[in-house]
PDB file of C-alpha atoms in Angstrom:
ATOM      1  CA  MET A  16     -10.583 -12.682 -27.741  1.00 40.00           C
ATOM      2  CA  THR A  17      -8.929  -9.699 -26.001  1.00 49.00           C
ATOM      3  CA  GLN A  18      -6.487  -7.684 -28.099  1.00 53.00           C
ATOM      4  CA  GLN A  19      -3.157  -6.994 -26.399  1.00 54.00           C
ATOM      5  CA  LEU A  20      -2.081  -3.404 -25.817  1.00 58.00           C
ATOM      6  CA  SER A  21       0.470  -2.123 -28.301  1.00 63.00           C
ATOM      7  CA  ALA A  22       1.228   1.571 -27.978  1.00 65.00           C
ATOM      8  CA  GLN A  23       2.209   1.671 -31.645  1.00 72.00           C
ATOM      9  CA  ASP A  24      -1.420   0.844 -32.567  1.00 89.00           C
ATOM     10  CA  LEU A  25      -2.707   3.754 -30.468  1.00 95.00           C
ATOM     11  CA  ARG A  26      -2.991   7.442 -31.280  1.00 96.00           C
ATOM     12  CA  VAL A  27      -3.541  10.134 -28.638  1.00 97.00           C
ATOM     13  CA  HIS A  28      -5.708  13.110 -29.598  1.00 97.00           C
ATOM     14  CA  ARG A  29      -6.032  16.354 -27.633  1.00 96.00           C
ATOM     15  CA  VAL A  30      -9.635  17.374 -28.261  1.00 96.00           C
ATOM     16  CA  ALA A  31     -12.333  19.751 -27.103  1.00 94.00           C
ATOM     17  CA  GLN A  32     -15.312  18.401 -25.181  1.00 91.00           C
ATOM     18  CA  ASP A  33     -17.583  18.850 -28.224  1.00 92.00           C
ATOM     19  CA  ASP A  34     -15.192  17.058 -30.626  1.00 94.00           C
ATOM     20  CA  PRO A  35     -16.811  13.997 -32.283  1.00 95.00           C
ATOM     21  CA  LEU A  36     -13.970  11.806 -30.935  1.00 94.00           C
ATOM     22  CA  ALA A  37     -15.121  12.636 -27.388  1.00 93.00           C
ATOM     23  CA  ALA A  38     -18.757  11.659 -28.059  1.00 92.00           C
ATOM     24  CA  PRO A  39     -18.324   7.912 -27.337  1.00 91.00           C
ATOM     25  CA  LEU A  40     -16.473   8.723 -24.096  1.00 88.00           C
ATOM     26  CA  LEU A  41     -19.321  10.931 -22.841  1.00 89.00           C
ATOM     27  CA  ALA A  42     -22.066   8.576 -24.026  1.00 91.00           C
ATOM     28  CA  GLU A  43     -20.566   5.478 -22.447  1.00 89.00           C
ATOM     29  CA  LEU A  44     -19.684   7.258 -19.204  1.00 86.00           C
ATOM     30  CA  ALA A  45     -23.308   8.408 -18.965  1.00 86.00           C
ATOM     31  CA  VAL A  46     -24.569   4.827 -19.299  1.00 87.00           C
ATOM     32  CA  GLU A  47     -21.932   3.529 -16.870  1.00 85.00           C
ATOM     33  CA  TYR A  48     -22.662   6.156 -14.213  1.00 84.00           C
ATOM     34  CA  SER A  49     -26.404   5.713 -14.683  1.00 80.00           C
ATOM     35  CA  SER A  50     -26.207   1.962 -14.132  1.00 82.00           C
ATOM     36  CA  ARG A  51     -24.155   2.443 -10.965  1.00 81.00           C
ATOM     37  CA  TYR A  52     -25.707   5.547  -9.401  1.00 84.00           C
ATOM     38  CA  GLY A  53     -29.355   5.495 -10.439  1.00 81.00           C
ATOM     39  CA  ARG A  54     -29.895   8.665 -12.478  1.00 83.00           C
ATOM     40  CA  SER A  55     -31.026   8.220 -16.070  1.00 86.00           C
ATOM     41  CA  ALA A  56     -28.431   7.984 -18.808  1.00 86.00           C
ATOM     42  CA  GLY A  57     -29.933  11.116 -20.353  1.00 89.00           C
ATOM     43  CA  GLU A  58     -29.506  13.094 -17.119  1.00 87.00           C
ATOM     44  CA  MET A  59     -25.946  11.865 -16.717  1.00 86.00           C
ATOM     45  CA  HIS A  60     -25.101  12.674 -20.333  1.00 87.00           C
ATOM     46  CA  ALA A  61     -26.539  16.176 -19.976  1.00 87.00           C
ATOM     47  CA  SER A  62     -24.485  16.813 -16.836  1.00 86.00           C
ATOM     48  CA  LEU A  63     -21.315  15.621 -18.607  1.00 86.00           C
ATOM     49  CA  ARG A  64     -22.019  17.746 -21.695  1.00 86.00           C
ATOM     50  CA  ASP A  65     -23.008  20.787 -19.639  1.00 85.00           C
ATOM     51  CA  TYR A  66     -19.778  20.767 -17.641  1.00 89.00           C
ATOM     52  CA  PRO A  67     -17.786  23.859 -18.689  1.00 91.00           C
ATOM     53  CA  ALA A  68     -15.626  22.776 -21.631  1.00 90.00           C
ATOM     54  CA  THR A  69     -13.101  25.469 -20.716  1.00 94.00           C
ATOM     55  CA  GLU A  70     -12.158  23.437 -17.625  1.00 95.00           C
ATOM     56  CA  PHE A  71     -10.561  20.816 -19.895  1.00 95.00           C
ATOM     57  CA  ALA A  72      -8.885  23.305 -22.224  1.00 94.00           C
ATOM     58  CA  PRO A  73      -5.331  24.648 -22.274  1.00 94.00           C
ATOM     59  CA  PRO A  74      -3.504  26.143 -20.557  1.00 94.00           C
ATOM     60  CA  HIS A  75      -4.824  24.533 -17.358  1.00 96.00           C
ATOM     61  CA  GLY A  76      -6.503  21.360 -18.606  1.00 97.00           C
ATOM     62  CA  ALA A  77      -6.825  18.849 -21.402  1.00 97.00           C
ATOM     63  CA  LEU A  78      -9.125  16.166 -22.737  1.00 96.00           C
ATOM     64  CA  LEU A  79      -7.372  13.212 -24.381  1.00 97.00           C
ATOM     65  CA  VAL A  80      -8.984  10.525 -26.519  1.00 97.00           C
ATOM     66  CA  VAL A  81      -7.056   7.419 -27.519  1.00 97.00           C
ATOM     67  CA  THR A  82      -7.941   5.758 -30.804  1.00 96.00           C
ATOM     68  CA  ARG A  83      -7.048   2.404 -32.312  1.00 94.00           C
ATOM     69  CA  ASP A  84      -7.664   2.172 -36.058  1.00 93.00           C
ATOM     70  CA  SER A  85      -9.501   5.538 -35.836  1.00 93.00           C
ATOM     71  CA  GLU A  86     -11.938   4.160 -33.221  1.00 94.00           C
ATOM     72  CA  PRO A  87     -12.083   5.898 -29.816  1.00 96.00           C
ATOM     73  CA  VAL A  88     -11.139   3.234 -27.251  1.00 96.00           C
ATOM     74  CA  ALA A  89     -10.163   5.192 -24.139  1.00 96.00           C
ATOM     75  CA  GLY A  90      -9.684   8.676 -22.781  1.00 96.00           C
ATOM     76  CA  GLY A  91      -9.581  11.017 -19.860  1.00 96.00           C
ATOM     77  CA  ALA A  92      -9.246  14.621 -18.847  1.00 96.00           C
ATOM     78  CA  PHE A  93      -7.738  16.898 -16.261  1.00 98.00           C
ATOM     79  CA  GLN A  94      -8.481  20.356 -14.988  1.00 97.00           C
ATOM     80  CA  ARG A  95      -6.778  22.780 -12.640  1.00 98.00           C
ATOM     81  CA  TYR A  96      -7.511  22.029  -8.976  1.00 98.00           C
ATOM     82  CA  ASP A  97      -5.108  24.622  -7.553  1.00 97.00           C
ATOM     83  CA  ALA A  98      -1.812  26.234  -8.596  1.00 95.00           C
ATOM     84  CA  GLU A  99       0.205  23.036  -8.118  1.00 96.00           C
ATOM     85  CA  THR A 100      -2.507  20.379  -8.528  1.00 98.00           C
ATOM     86  CA  ALA A 101      -4.321  18.942 -11.538  1.00 98.00           C
ATOM     87  CA  GLU A 102      -7.548  16.985 -11.007  1.00 98.00           C
ATOM     88  CA  LEU A 103      -8.215  13.910 -13.135  1.00 98.00           C
ATOM     89  CA  LYS A 104     -11.711  13.501 -14.545  1.00 95.00           C
ATOM     90  CA  ARG A 105     -13.560  11.180 -16.917  1.00 91.00           C
ATOM     91  CA  ILE A 106     -11.101   8.324 -17.119  1.00 94.00           C
ATOM     92  CA  TRP A 107     -12.761   5.911 -19.528  1.00 91.00           C
ATOM     93  CA  THR A 108     -12.129   2.729 -21.482  1.00 92.00           C
ATOM     94  CA  ALA A 109     -14.710   1.461 -23.967  1.00 91.00           C
ATOM     95  CA  ARG A 110     -16.459  -1.601 -22.578  1.00 89.00           C
ATOM     96  CA  GLU A 111     -15.271  -3.883 -25.408  1.00 89.00           C
ATOM     97  CA  HIS A 112     -11.646  -2.762 -24.979  1.00 91.00           C
ATOM     98  CA  ARG A 113     -11.212  -3.227 -21.235  1.00 90.00           C
ATOM     99  CA  ARG A 114      -8.575  -5.396 -19.545  1.00 91.00           C
ATOM    100  CA  GLN A 115      -5.912  -4.496 -22.128  1.00 91.00           C
ATOM    101  CA  GLY A 116      -3.945  -1.896 -20.157  1.00 94.00           C
ATOM    102  CA  LEU A 117      -5.658   1.096 -21.752  1.00 96.00           C
ATOM    103  CA  GLY A 118      -6.536   2.662 -18.389  1.00 94.00           C
ATOM    104  CA  LEU A 119      -2.872   2.664 -17.368  1.00 96.00           C
ATOM    105  CA  PHE A 120      -1.931   3.990 -20.808  1.00 97.00           C
ATOM    106  CA  VAL A 121      -4.405   6.874 -20.480  1.00 97.00           C
ATOM    107  CA  LEU A 122      -3.140   7.676 -16.979  1.00 97.00           C
ATOM    108  CA  ALA A 123       0.465   7.732 -18.237  1.00 96.00           C
ATOM    109  CA  GLN A 124      -0.484  10.078 -21.086  1.00 97.00           C
ATOM    110  CA  LEU A 125      -2.409  12.397 -18.750  1.00 97.00           C
ATOM    111  CA  GLU A 126       0.380  12.365 -16.150  1.00 97.00           C
ATOM    112  CA  ALA A 127       2.972  13.308 -18.792  1.00 96.00           C
ATOM    113  CA  GLU A 128       0.802  16.179 -20.005  1.00 96.00           C
ATOM    114  CA  ILE A 129       0.140  17.322 -16.437  1.00 97.00           C
ATOM    115  CA  GLU A 130       3.858  17.304 -15.683  1.00 96.00           C
ATOM    116  CA  ARG A 131       4.594  19.301 -18.870  1.00 95.00           C
ATOM    117  CA  ARG A 132       2.083  21.905 -17.666  1.00 95.00           C
ATOM    118  CA  GLY A 133       4.091  22.342 -14.451  1.00 95.00           C
ATOM    119  CA  TYR A 134       1.747  20.741 -11.951  1.00 97.00           C
ATOM    120  CA  ARG A 135       3.417  18.942  -9.014  1.00 96.00           C
ATOM    121  CA  ARG A 136       0.460  16.910  -7.743  1.00 97.00           C
ATOM    122  CA  ILE A 137      -2.483  14.993  -9.183  1.00 98.00           C
ATOM    123  CA  TYR A 138      -5.762  14.638  -7.298  1.00 98.00           C
ATOM    124  CA  LEU A 139      -8.899  12.683  -8.170  1.00 97.00           C
ATOM    125  CA  THR A 140     -12.007  11.178  -6.689  1.00 95.00           C
ATOM    126  CA  THR A 141     -13.927   8.128  -7.785  1.00 93.00           C
ATOM    127  CA  GLY A 142     -17.297   6.892  -6.657  1.00 85.00           C
ATOM    128  CA  PRO A 143     -18.038   4.162  -4.136  1.00 85.00           C
ATOM    129  CA  ARG A 144     -19.472   1.869  -6.818  1.00 86.00           C
ATOM    130  CA  GLN A 145     -16.376   1.868  -9.018  1.00 86.00           C
ATOM    131  CA  PRO A 146     -14.025  -0.741  -7.539  1.00 87.00           C
ATOM    132  CA  GLU A 147     -12.297  -1.162 -10.915  1.00 90.00           C
ATOM    133  CA  ALA A 148     -11.276   2.503 -10.799  1.00 92.00           C
ATOM    134  CA  VAL A 149      -9.952   2.118  -7.261  1.00 92.00           C
ATOM    135  CA  GLY A 150      -7.850  -0.830  -8.449  1.00 92.00           C
ATOM    136  CA  LEU A 151      -6.565   1.143 -11.433  1.00 94.00           C
ATOM    137  CA  TYR A 152      -5.453   4.114  -9.345  1.00 96.00           C
ATOM    138  CA  LEU A 153      -3.761   1.946  -6.737  1.00 94.00           C
ATOM    139  CA  ALA A 154      -1.974  -0.031  -9.489  1.00 94.00           C
ATOM    140  CA  ALA A 155      -0.799   3.260 -11.024  1.00 96.00           C
ATOM    141  CA  GLY A 156       0.830   4.392  -7.780  1.00 95.00           C
ATOM    142  CA  TYR A 157      -1.836   6.735  -6.445  1.00 97.00           C
ATOM    143  CA  THR A 158      -2.196   7.097  -2.677  1.00 96.00           C
ATOM    144  CA  ALA A 159      -5.652   6.620  -1.197  1.00 94.00           C
ATOM    145  CA  LEU A 160      -6.634   9.629   0.930  1.00 95.00           C
ATOM    146  CA  TYR A 161      -9.291   7.687   2.831  1.00 92.00           C
ATOM    147  CA  ASP A 162      -9.520   4.859   5.313  1.00 90.00           C
ATOM    148  CA  PRO A 163     -10.023   1.646   3.304  1.00 84.00           C
ATOM    149  CA  ALA A 164     -11.552   0.034   6.397  1.00 87.00           C
ATOM    150  CA  VAL A 165     -14.622   2.286   6.045  1.00 87.00           C
ATOM    151  CA  PRO A 166     -17.291   0.604   3.865  1.00 83.00           C
ATOM    152  CA  ALA A 167     -17.355   2.147   0.377  1.00 79.00           C
ATOM    153  CA  GLU A 168     -20.981   3.295   0.549  1.00 80.00           C
ATOM    154  CA  GLN A 169     -20.401   5.014   3.914  1.00 86.00           C
ATOM    155  CA  LEU A 170     -17.294   6.705   2.618  1.00 85.00           C
ATOM    156  CA  GLY A 171     -18.830   8.216  -0.507  1.00 84.00           C
ATOM    157  CA  LYS A 172     -16.250   9.600  -2.902  1.00 90.00           C
ATOM    158  CA  HIS A 173     -12.831   7.965  -2.746  1.00 93.00           C
ATOM    159  CA  PRO A 174     -10.054  10.605  -3.021  1.00 96.00           C
ATOM    160  CA  PHE A 175      -6.550   9.817  -4.289  1.00 97.00           C
ATOM    161  CA  GLU A 176      -3.367  11.750  -4.963  1.00 97.00           C
ATOM    162  CA  LYS A 177      -0.045  11.302  -6.672  1.00 97.00           C
ATOM    163  CA  ARG A 178       2.968  13.531  -6.192  1.00 96.00           C
ATOM    164  CA  LEU A 179       5.023  14.244  -9.299  1.00 93.00           C
ATOM    165  CA  PRO A 180       8.811  14.500  -9.210  1.00 86.00           C
ATOM    166  CA  ALA A 181      10.149  17.984  -8.494  1.00 71.00           C
ATOM    167  CA  VAL A 182      11.538  19.814 -11.497  1.00 58.00           C
ATOM    168  CA  THR A 183      15.272  20.428 -11.218  1.00 47.00           C
ATOM    169  CA  ASP A 184      17.416  22.848 -13.157  1.00 44.00           C
ATOM    170  CA  ALA A 185      20.760  22.084 -14.839  1.00 46.00           C
ATOM    171  CA  LEU A 186      22.594  22.585 -11.522  1.00 47.00           C
ATOM    172  CA  GLY A 187      20.376  20.066  -9.735  1.00 51.00           C
ATOM    173  CA  ALA A 188      18.465  22.648  -7.665  1.00 50.00           C
ATOM    174  CA  SER A 189      14.719  22.290  -7.310  1.00 51.00           C
ATOM    175  CA  ALA A 190      12.783  24.782  -9.381  1.00 50.00           C
TER     176      ALA A 190
END
């Protein structure tokens, strides 16, 4: 039976890449990527762990883990892409907790944090063998920056973007 999403049951943690709460995220992503792209889970895990942790640290980035009853169930990260753009990375939902709206919840949490940091645009790429991710980003209002008529394997990475609302001051002028 699938548990329904209730935000009151969820807690969002801002963690470092080596925090124990992030361990399930990295481990499951490694297995997922390995099964889809052919490298061993160990190689994938090493590449995820070896990625510079400072990229997902304030002031330019963050790594969020969502827990339910103290169990990590979803998460994601962002890093600085350029002065006005944050890049989403490592969007993850635990296999046994999928199809409950957690992916959209994580995106909303990341987008709010990105907006608080002053970014105006969000960019991301997902792989050609991740149709669920493509569906998630389209459902969350991201714009595909590729021709969907091109077969996924020919296209390679699938880039997306989302523009954030402009910040306005008390007089209504754009900041």
